[in-house]
Amino acid sequence: MASLVKILCLLSALTATSSALSCTVCASATSSSCSGNSITCPSGSSCGSTYTVAKSGGTTAVSLIRACTLTSQCSFNGSISMVQATIKTGISCCDTDNCTPILPTVPTPSSNSNGVTCRSCITADSTWCYTSDTIQCTGDENMCLLQSTEISGELSTAIRGCSTKSFCDLGSQSTSVGGVTTNVKFICTSGGMTVHKVLFTPVIVCLLLLKVF
């Protein structure tokens, strides 16, 4: 369960980078609101809230992160499903100093099969994950995803499952904060479609907040 929370954090924080706009920066691992200090954002950003809901078995975990967020990602909405586990993420934004974005919506569950079958696994100590277990994809989750994360060689995770294309289409980025370098790679396939390899920047503080699932 703890590994899913680490992945939840990494998937829930989608990069920060606006022109002299001041935004509140904070994170909560237990609720849909938080408060914190104000920072000046780089050009090209809005004040964003990234909200993630992860479910595993009968347990639900939520994460909210407020930060400078790339304006191009302000309408992000996506989900990932594994055997007995789901991760759903949404982003909302506003564009005045220290404004509070509305709570983002996350994708609604769907039971309608889309004909795609993907392998499904989670690992907390490797950037590789493979299994014979499969999951029948539903709704807009029509991509098979292998997502791997590595933080300065100290933390590595990997998951396989069904995913919306929105996760595959995130911009290619990596980040280094305080000497800690984070790379997140998505490899997505759907039938004969071309593989997509991209990176995105997570907010590291979320890892410190979520200890267990």
Short mmCIF file of C-alpha atoms in Angstrom, two decimals:
data_model
loop_
_atom_site.label_atom_id
_atom_site.label_comp_id
_atom_site.label_asym_id
_atom_site.label_seq_id
_atom_site.Cartn_x
_atom_site.Cartn_y
_atom_site.Cartn_z
CA MET A 1 0.00 0.00 0.00
CA ALA A 2 2.83 2.38 0.83
CA SER A 3 4.22 1.98 -2.68
CA LEU A 4 0.92 3.10 -4.17
CA VAL A 5 1.05 6.24 -2.06
CA LYS A 6 4.56 7.06 -3.31
CA ILE A 7 3.30 6.66 -6.85
CA LEU A 8 0.22 8.71 -6.00
CA CYS A 9 2.45 11.56 -4.87
CA LEU A 10 4.60 11.40 -7.96
CA LEU A 11 1.57 11.30 -10.22
CA SER A 12 -0.38 13.94 -8.39
CA ALA A 13 2.19 16.82 -8.65
CA LEU A 14 2.54 18.03 -12.20
CA THR A 15 5.10 20.75 -12.46
CA ALA A 16 5.51 24.11 -11.36
CA THR A 17 6.82 26.79 -13.46
CA SER A 18 4.06 32.68 -14.34
CA SER A 19 5.19 36.03 -14.79
CA ALA A 20 5.61 37.64 -11.37
CA LEU A 21 2.46 35.85 -10.21
CA SER A 22 2.47 34.96 -6.51
CA CYS A 23 0.96 31.62 -5.52
CA THR A 24 0.41 29.70 -2.31
CA VAL A 25 2.51 26.55 -1.98
CA CYS A 26 1.30 23.76 0.31
CA ALA A 27 0.44 20.08 0.39
CA SER A 28 -1.96 17.86 2.31
CA ALA A 29 -1.97 14.08 2.46
CA THR A 30 -5.27 13.84 4.32
CA SER A 31 -7.71 16.44 3.01
CA SER A 32 -8.83 18.46 0.00
CA SER A 33 -7.48 21.78 1.32
CA CYS A 34 -4.20 23.22 2.60
CA SER A 35 -2.52 26.54 3.42
CA GLY A 36 1.08 27.68 3.22
CA ASN A 37 3.56 30.34 2.18
CA SER A 38 3.48 32.45 -0.96
CA ILE A 39 6.15 32.29 -3.67
CA THR A 40 6.76 34.16 -6.92
CA CYS A 41 6.21 31.90 -9.92
CA PRO A 42 8.23 31.71 -13.13
CA SER A 43 6.77 32.90 -16.42
CA GLY A 44 4.16 30.65 -18.01
CA SER A 45 2.45 29.51 -14.81
CA SER A 46 -0.84 29.83 -12.99
CA CYS A 47 -1.73 29.13 -9.36
CA GLY A 48 -2.74 25.49 -9.49
CA SER A 49 -4.28 22.81 -7.32
CA THR A 50 -3.51 19.17 -8.11
CA TYR A 51 -5.95 16.76 -6.49
CA THR A 52 -5.42 13.00 -6.53
CA VAL A 53 -7.58 10.18 -5.22
CA ALA A 54 -5.99 6.73 -4.92
CA LYS A 55 -7.91 3.60 -4.01
CA SER A 56 -6.47 0.19 -3.15
CA GLY A 57 -8.75 -2.55 -1.91
CA GLY A 58 -11.12 -0.84 0.51
CA THR A 59 -8.75 2.02 1.37
CA THR A 60 -8.81 5.52 -0.11
CA ALA A 61 -6.03 8.14 0.08
CA VAL A 62 -6.30 11.75 -1.09
CA SER A 63 -3.59 14.29 -1.87
CA LEU A 64 -3.86 18.01 -2.59
CA ILE A 65 -0.91 20.10 -3.73
CA ARG A 66 -1.08 23.85 -4.41
CA ALA A 67 1.82 25.33 -6.37
CA CYS A 68 2.88 27.29 -9.43
CA THR A 69 1.57 25.12 -12.26
CA LEU A 70 2.23 25.27 -15.98
CA THR A 71 -0.78 27.02 -17.53
CA SER A 72 -0.80 24.43 -20.31
CA GLN A 73 -1.54 21.74 -17.70
CA CYS A 74 -4.39 23.57 -15.93
CA SER A 75 -7.11 21.42 -17.46
CA PHE A 76 -5.32 18.11 -16.87
CA ASN A 77 -7.57 15.18 -16.00
CA GLY A 78 -6.49 11.56 -16.04
CA SER A 79 -6.59 8.17 -14.41
CA ILE A 80 -4.62 4.95 -14.07
CA SER A 81 -6.04 1.56 -13.10
CA MET A 82 -4.25 -1.53 -11.85
CA VAL A 83 -5.62 -4.76 -10.41
CA GLN A 84 -7.55 -3.66 -7.30
CA ALA A 85 -6.05 -0.14 -7.38
CA THR A 86 -6.82 3.17 -9.11
CA ILE A 87 -5.21 6.62 -9.27
CA LYS A 88 -7.28 9.60 -10.47
CA THR A 89 -5.85 13.11 -10.85
CA GLY A 90 -7.25 16.53 -11.78
CA ILE A 91 -5.75 20.04 -11.94
CA SER A 92 -7.51 23.42 -11.64
CA CYS A 93 -5.99 26.91 -11.79
CA CYS A 94 -6.60 30.61 -11.17
CA ASP A 95 -4.58 33.62 -12.27
CA THR A 96 -4.49 36.30 -9.57
CA ASP A 97 -1.98 36.65 -6.75
CA ASN A 98 -2.45 34.01 -4.06
CA CYS A 99 -5.84 32.98 -5.42
CA THR A 100 -7.41 29.68 -4.39
CA PRO A 101 -8.32 27.38 -7.31
CA ILE A 102 -11.58 25.47 -7.11
CA LEU A 103 -11.20 21.83 -6.07
CA PRO A 104 -10.28 19.91 -9.23
CA THR A 105 -12.55 17.16 -10.47
CA VAL A 106 -11.19 13.69 -11.17
CA PRO A 107 -12.44 11.23 -13.80
CA THR A 108 -15.61 9.34 -12.93
CA PRO A 109 -15.37 5.53 -12.79
CA SER A 110 -16.50 3.59 -15.85
CA SER A 111 -17.46 -0.06 -16.12
CA ASN A 112 -17.67 -0.02 -19.92
CA SER A 113 -14.95 -2.21 -21.42
CA ASN A 114 -13.05 -0.57 -24.29
CA GLY A 115 -11.45 -3.79 -25.55
CA VAL A 116 -7.92 -3.02 -24.32
CA THR A 117 -6.15 -5.50 -22.00
CA CYS A 118 -3.00 -4.48 -20.11
CA ARG A 119 -0.58 -6.14 -17.71
CA SER A 120 -0.83 -4.88 -14.13
CA CYS A 121 1.73 -4.67 -11.30
CA ILE A 122 3.24 -2.34 -8.69
CA THR A 123 6.78 -2.36 -7.29
CA ALA A 124 8.34 -0.03 -4.70
CA ASP A 125 12.02 -0.85 -5.19
CA SER A 126 12.65 -0.95 -8.92
CA THR A 127 12.05 1.00 -12.10
CA TRP A 128 10.89 -2.22 -13.78
CA CYS A 129 7.64 -4.07 -13.25
CA TYR A 130 6.39 -7.13 -15.14
CA THR A 131 3.70 -9.70 -14.44
CA SER A 132 1.38 -12.20 -16.05
CA ASP A 133 -1.56 -10.52 -14.29
CA THR A 134 -3.80 -8.55 -16.63
CA ILE A 135 -6.58 -5.99 -16.31
CA GLN A 136 -9.44 -5.24 -18.69
CA CYS A 137 -9.42 -1.51 -19.43
CA THR A 138 -12.57 0.59 -19.26
CA GLY A 139 -13.80 4.01 -20.32
CA ASP A 140 -11.13 6.43 -21.54
CA GLU A 141 -8.25 4.34 -20.15
CA ASN A 142 -7.28 3.00 -23.57
CA MET A 143 -3.49 3.03 -23.16
CA CYS A 144 -1.27 0.38 -21.55
CA LEU A 145 1.16 2.16 -19.24
CA LEU A 146 4.53 1.34 -17.74
CA GLN A 147 5.45 4.23 -15.44
CA SER A 148 8.80 4.30 -13.65
CA THR A 149 10.15 6.82 -11.16
CA GLU A 150 13.68 7.34 -9.87
CA ILE A 151 14.76 9.92 -7.30
CA SER A 152 18.54 10.43 -7.06
CA GLY A 153 19.07 6.68 -7.08
CA GLU A 154 17.48 6.40 -3.63
CA LEU A 155 13.81 5.79 -4.44
CA SER A 156 12.48 3.86 -7.38
CA THR A 157 8.95 2.73 -8.22
CA ALA A 158 7.18 1.23 -11.19
CA ILE A 159 3.60 0.44 -12.13
CA ARG A 160 1.80 -1.17 -15.06
CA GLY A 161 -1.87 -0.79 -15.86
CA CYS A 162 -4.50 0.96 -17.94
CA SER A 163 -4.17 4.73 -18.40
CA THR A 164 -5.84 7.67 -20.06
CA LYS A 165 -3.80 9.17 -22.89
CA SER A 166 -3.48 12.41 -20.90
CA PHE A 167 -0.76 10.88 -18.71
CA CYS A 168 1.15 9.76 -21.80
CA ASP A 169 0.96 13.25 -23.32
CA LEU A 170 2.55 15.16 -20.43
CA GLY A 171 5.55 17.28 -21.39
CA SER A 172 9.09 15.88 -21.22
CA GLN A 173 10.77 17.16 -18.05
CA SER A 174 12.94 16.24 -15.11
CA THR A 175 13.77 18.23 -12.00
CA SER A 176 16.55 18.84 -9.53
CA VAL A 177 15.65 20.50 -6.22
CA GLY A 178 18.07 20.79 -3.32
CA GLY A 179 20.41 18.30 -4.91
CA VAL A 180 17.62 15.76 -5.40
CA THR A 181 17.02 14.78 -9.02
CA THR A 182 13.72 13.19 -10.02
CA ASN A 183 12.91 11.50 -13.32
CA VAL A 184 9.54 9.99 -14.15
CA LYS A 185 9.16 8.03 -17.37
CA PHE A 186 5.92 6.94 -19.01
CA ILE A 187 5.95 4.25 -21.70
CA CYS A 188 2.47 3.95 -23.20
CA THR A 189 1.17 1.64 -25.90
CA SER A 190 -2.25 0.92 -27.34
CA GLY A 191 -2.40 -1.90 -29.85
CA GLY A 192 -0.09 -0.98 -32.71
CA MET A 193 0.30 2.65 -31.64
CA THR A 194 3.69 4.25 -31.27
CA VAL A 195 5.34 4.15 -27.86
CA HIS A 196 5.43 7.49 -26.04
CA LYS A 197 8.28 8.26 -23.64
CA VAL A 198 7.93 11.38 -21.54
CA LEU A 199 9.04 12.83 -18.23
CA PHE A 200 7.32 15.15 -15.78
CA THR A 201 8.28 17.07 -12.68
CA PRO A 202 6.79 15.99 -9.32
CA VAL A 203 6.61 17.99 -6.08
CA ILE A 204 8.94 16.21 -3.67
CA VAL A 205 7.24 17.41 -0.49
CA CYS A 206 4.36 15.00 -1.04
CA LEU A 207 6.68 12.07 -0.45
CA LEU A 208 7.47 13.41 2.99
CA LEU A 209 3.81 13.79 3.91
CA LEU A 210 2.50 10.36 2.95
CA LYS A 211 4.18 7.70 5.06
CA VAL A 212 1.69 4.84 4.72
CA PHE A 213 -1.40 4.14 2.66
#
